[in-house]
């Protein structure tokens, strides 16, 4: 039971008609999604994969539902319509966001993320590492799951600074990569809220600026000019100053994540690790 079973569930719940056209959406790396041309407007049906051992990006349908419902009316996230369990897995249904995935115009994404960070999120969301000590702890846990030779190499590159926790509890998207930013210039939305969090806004900033994530979704890291445009446009100067102090740790962590992916057969992940190590070297001269 995959699309056929999900289709039957939508019919029973009155969310689609028998003749509705289903189109498989590409880009999702954890779950299956379809655009369904429903009666009034297109909808998206996301079927969550069972279980996840991802050490950086959890895959939690309950958190996505909580976030979509919490963000109703903000024009930051799709409109939640329904969620339910099927034999194939849990489904979340929301309004389709027209447009394309983001490719250029980093300053607009800085403003978009700042709007998210200005909100109070659902209290039960996960907390992300805050400060250098917690980032080191998380990275070490990822390296424990990597090939021993890779882990040994990367441990030797650990940044040496000590940056205190911020104590901030901002709402975070948790995975603001280009594939999860959809719309048109001047009207961008964030989709795929399956790993939202509370914490330091530097988390989202680092994930968007990550060379590996940009490489994976856009084919190339941000240029120096694009990165500078994003950093200059983000309205919270203190957060940007803090990001600069922690950038080496975020690049180190992402390099570890890429090596974790590589150990699981992702053939392109090592290139991402190399890009993160190069960025870490620049951030920690």
mmCIF file of C-alpha atoms in Angstrom, residues 120-285:
data_model
loop_
_atom_site.group_PDB
_atom_site.id
_atom_site.type_symbol
_atom_site.label_atom_id
_atom_site.label_comp_id
_atom_site.label_asym_id
_atom_site.label_seq_id
_atom_site.Cartn_x
_atom_site.Cartn_y
_atom_site.Cartn_z
ATOM 1 C CA UNK A 120 7.233 31.700 19.699
ATOM 2 C CA UNK A 121 6.891 28.067 18.695
ATOM 3 C CA UNK A 122 4.991 25.133 20.182
ATOM 4 C CA UNK A 123 6.606 24.383 23.530
ATOM 5 C CA UNK A 124 7.063 20.643 22.955
ATOM 6 C CA UNK A 125 9.403 20.989 19.957
ATOM 7 C CA UNK A 126 12.939 19.651 20.241
ATOM 8 C CA UNK A 127 15.754 21.944 21.408
ATOM 9 C CA UNK A 128 18.837 22.341 19.227
ATOM 10 C CA UNK A 129 22.404 22.513 20.577
ATOM 11 C CA UNK A 130 23.207 25.949 21.966
ATOM 12 C CA UNK A 131 26.814 27.117 22.163
ATOM 13 C CA UNK A 132 30.091 25.420 21.326
ATOM 14 C CA UNK A 133 30.012 22.732 24.030
ATOM 15 C CA UNK A 134 26.652 21.334 22.915
ATOM 16 C CA UNK A 135 27.624 21.537 19.239
ATOM 17 C CA UNK A 136 30.791 19.566 20.014
ATOM 18 C CA UNK A 137 28.756 16.973 21.896
ATOM 19 C CA UNK A 138 26.354 16.549 18.974
ATOM 20 C CA UNK A 139 29.165 16.372 16.429
ATOM 21 C CA UNK A 140 31.011 13.750 18.466
ATOM 22 C CA UNK A 141 27.850 11.633 18.514
ATOM 23 C CA UNK A 142 27.659 11.847 14.715
ATOM 24 C CA UNK A 143 31.345 10.976 14.331
ATOM 25 C CA UNK A 144 30.819 7.901 16.480
ATOM 26 C CA UNK A 145 28.633 6.600 13.637
ATOM 27 C CA UNK A 146 31.133 7.387 10.858
ATOM 28 C CA UNK A 147 33.982 5.320 9.458
ATOM 29 C CA UNK A 148 36.788 5.320 12.084
ATOM 30 C CA UNK A 149 39.363 6.830 9.710
ATOM 31 C CA UNK A 150 37.018 9.671 8.755
ATOM 32 C CA UNK A 151 36.101 10.324 12.377
ATOM 33 C CA UNK A 152 39.751 10.440 13.400
ATOM 34 C CA UNK A 153 40.576 12.882 10.609
ATOM 35 C CA UNK A 154 37.724 15.244 11.440
ATOM 36 C CA UNK A 155 38.260 15.145 15.202
ATOM 37 C CA UNK A 156 41.711 16.607 14.618
ATOM 38 C CA UNK A 157 40.042 19.645 13.040
ATOM 39 C CA UNK A 158 37.731 20.483 15.964
ATOM 40 C CA UNK A 159 37.519 24.269 16.493
ATOM 41 C CA UNK A 160 39.147 25.386 19.722
ATOM 42 C CA UNK A 161 37.016 28.361 20.739
ATOM 43 C CA UNK A 162 34.570 28.339 23.639
ATOM 44 C CA UNK A 163 31.261 30.102 22.944
ATOM 45 C CA UNK A 164 28.650 30.209 25.700
ATOM 46 C CA UNK A 165 25.036 29.183 25.177
ATOM 47 C CA UNK A 166 22.670 31.968 24.152
ATOM 48 C CA UNK A 167 19.635 30.727 26.040
ATOM 49 C CA UNK A 168 17.380 31.812 23.181
ATOM 50 C CA UNK A 169 14.295 29.767 22.331
ATOM 51 C CA UNK A 170 13.316 31.076 18.892
ATOM 52 C CA UNK A 171 11.141 29.066 16.557
ATOM 53 C CA UNK A 172 13.382 27.380 13.973
ATOM 54 C CA UNK A 173 12.490 25.672 10.718
ATOM 55 C CA UNK A 174 15.307 23.206 11.262
ATOM 56 C CA UNK A 175 15.995 22.434 7.587
ATOM 57 C CA UNK A 176 15.898 25.681 5.556
ATOM 58 C CA UNK A 177 17.665 24.337 2.482
ATOM 59 C CA UNK A 178 16.828 25.542 -1.051
ATOM 60 C CA UNK A 179 14.526 22.577 -1.700
ATOM 61 C CA UNK A 180 12.359 23.577 1.257
ATOM 62 C CA UNK A 181 11.934 27.201 0.157
ATOM 63 C CA UNK A 182 9.188 27.543 -2.448
ATOM 64 C CA UNK A 183 7.413 30.437 -4.123
ATOM 65 C CA UNK A 184 8.361 33.402 -6.250
ATOM 66 C CA UNK A 185 10.652 36.397 -5.677
ATOM 67 C CA UNK A 186 9.082 38.518 -2.979
ATOM 68 C CA UNK A 187 6.773 35.692 -1.888
ATOM 69 C CA UNK A 188 8.772 32.805 -0.439
ATOM 70 C CA UNK A 189 7.347 30.096 1.824
ATOM 71 C CA UNK A 190 8.975 27.371 3.905
ATOM 72 C CA UNK A 191 7.739 23.812 3.386
ATOM 73 C CA UNK A 192 8.678 20.452 4.939
ATOM 74 C CA UNK A 193 8.390 21.316 8.617
ATOM 75 C CA UNK A 194 9.158 17.790 9.826
ATOM 76 C CA UNK A 195 12.156 18.818 11.952
ATOM 77 C CA UNK A 196 11.273 22.195 13.530
ATOM 78 C CA UNK A 197 12.914 23.204 16.771
ATOM 79 C CA UNK A 198 13.388 25.872 19.398
ATOM 80 C CA UNK A 199 16.716 27.522 20.053
ATOM 81 C CA UNK A 200 19.482 29.753 18.756
ATOM 82 C CA UNK A 201 18.619 31.335 15.369
ATOM 83 C CA UNK A 202 22.227 30.650 14.350
ATOM 84 C CA UNK A 203 21.092 27.064 13.711
ATOM 85 C CA UNK A 204 18.871 28.042 10.770
ATOM 86 C CA UNK A 205 21.374 30.637 9.580
ATOM 87 C CA UNK A 206 24.131 28.024 9.484
ATOM 88 C CA UNK A 207 21.970 25.465 7.694
ATOM 89 C CA UNK A 208 20.993 27.912 4.961
ATOM 90 C CA UNK A 209 24.596 29.069 4.472
ATOM 91 C CA UNK A 210 25.983 25.511 4.542
ATOM 92 C CA UNK A 211 28.074 24.834 1.416
ATOM 93 C CA UNK A 212 27.123 21.147 1.519
ATOM 94 C CA UNK A 213 23.398 21.834 1.667
ATOM 95 C CA UNK A 214 23.561 24.412 -1.118
ATOM 96 C CA UNK A 215 25.643 21.993 -3.172
ATOM 97 C CA UNK A 216 23.153 19.181 -2.631
ATOM 98 C CA UNK A 217 20.043 21.179 -3.520
ATOM 99 C CA UNK A 218 21.268 23.950 -5.825
ATOM 100 C CA UNK A 219 24.353 22.416 -7.397
ATOM 101 C CA UNK A 220 26.805 24.958 -5.980
ATOM 102 C CA UNK A 221 27.608 26.671 -2.673
ATOM 103 C CA UNK A 222 26.611 30.274 -2.235
ATOM 104 C CA UNK A 223 29.140 32.714 -3.634
ATOM 105 C CA UNK A 224 30.929 35.065 -1.265
ATOM 106 C CA UNK A 225 28.660 37.837 -2.482
ATOM 107 C CA UNK A 226 25.511 35.801 -1.901
ATOM 108 C CA UNK A 227 26.589 34.872 1.618
ATOM 109 C CA UNK A 228 27.440 38.466 2.411
ATOM 110 C CA UNK A 229 24.091 39.597 1.021
ATOM 111 C CA UNK A 230 22.285 37.171 3.336
ATOM 112 C CA UNK A 231 24.290 38.179 6.402
ATOM 113 C CA UNK A 232 23.839 41.889 5.708
ATOM 114 C CA UNK A 233 20.089 41.503 5.206
ATOM 115 C CA UNK A 234 19.363 39.508 8.368
ATOM 116 C CA UNK A 235 17.918 42.177 10.696
ATOM 117 C CA UNK A 236 19.426 40.911 13.977
ATOM 118 C CA UNK A 237 23.044 42.075 14.034
ATOM 119 C CA UNK A 238 23.782 40.368 17.348
ATOM 120 C CA UNK A 239 22.697 37.011 15.923
ATOM 121 C CA UNK A 240 24.971 37.487 12.917
ATOM 122 C CA UNK A 241 27.911 38.377 15.153
ATOM 123 C CA UNK A 242 27.221 35.242 17.167
ATOM 124 C CA UNK A 243 26.957 33.168 13.990
ATOM 125 C CA UNK A 244 30.430 34.311 12.944
ATOM 126 C CA UNK A 245 31.820 33.161 16.299
ATOM 127 C CA UNK A 246 30.176 29.729 15.906
ATOM 128 C CA UNK A 247 30.549 29.229 12.148
ATOM 129 C CA UNK A 248 33.537 26.912 12.511
ATOM 130 C CA UNK A 249 31.559 24.594 14.769
ATOM 131 C CA UNK A 250 28.586 24.506 12.387
ATOM 132 C CA UNK A 251 30.834 23.703 9.411
ATOM 133 C CA UNK A 252 32.589 21.017 11.479
ATOM 134 C CA UNK A 253 29.257 19.461 12.406
ATOM 135 C CA UNK A 254 28.006 19.509 8.820
ATOM 136 C CA UNK A 255 31.246 17.900 7.631
ATOM 137 C CA UNK A 256 30.594 15.112 10.143
ATOM 138 C CA UNK A 257 27.035 14.757 8.873
ATOM 139 C CA UNK A 258 28.280 14.463 5.292
ATOM 140 C CA UNK A 259 30.719 11.740 6.345
ATOM 141 C CA UNK A 260 27.825 9.972 8.067
ATOM 142 C CA UNK A 261 25.888 10.108 4.790
ATOM 143 C CA UNK A 262 28.951 8.851 2.930
ATOM 144 C CA UNK A 263 29.188 5.872 5.284
ATOM 145 C CA UNK A 264 25.630 4.999 4.261
ATOM 146 C CA UNK A 265 26.304 5.015 0.546
ATOM 147 C CA UNK A 266 25.586 8.622 -0.437
ATOM 148 C CA UNK A 267 28.148 8.967 -3.211
ATOM 149 C CA UNK A 268 28.034 12.770 -3.397
ATOM 150 C CA UNK A 269 28.278 13.480 0.330
ATOM 151 C CA UNK A 270 32.077 13.438 0.514
ATOM 152 C CA UNK A 271 32.223 16.445 -1.793
ATOM 153 C CA UNK A 272 29.981 18.238 0.693
ATOM 154 C CA UNK A 273 32.299 17.291 3.556
ATOM 155 C CA UNK A 274 35.257 18.731 1.671
ATOM 156 C CA UNK A 275 33.348 21.970 1.057
ATOM 157 C CA UNK A 276 32.491 22.242 4.753
ATOM 158 C CA UNK A 277 36.087 21.597 5.814
ATOM 159 C CA UNK A 278 37.266 24.344 3.456
ATOM 160 C CA UNK A 279 34.666 26.743 4.878
ATOM 161 C CA UNK A 280 35.657 25.769 8.420
ATOM 162 C CA UNK A 281 39.281 26.573 7.647
ATOM 163 C CA UNK A 282 38.256 30.045 6.508
ATOM 164 C CA UNK A 283 36.059 30.565 9.572
ATOM 165 C CA UNK A 284 38.787 29.381 11.982
ATOM 166 C CA UNK A 285 42.057 30.770 10.566
#
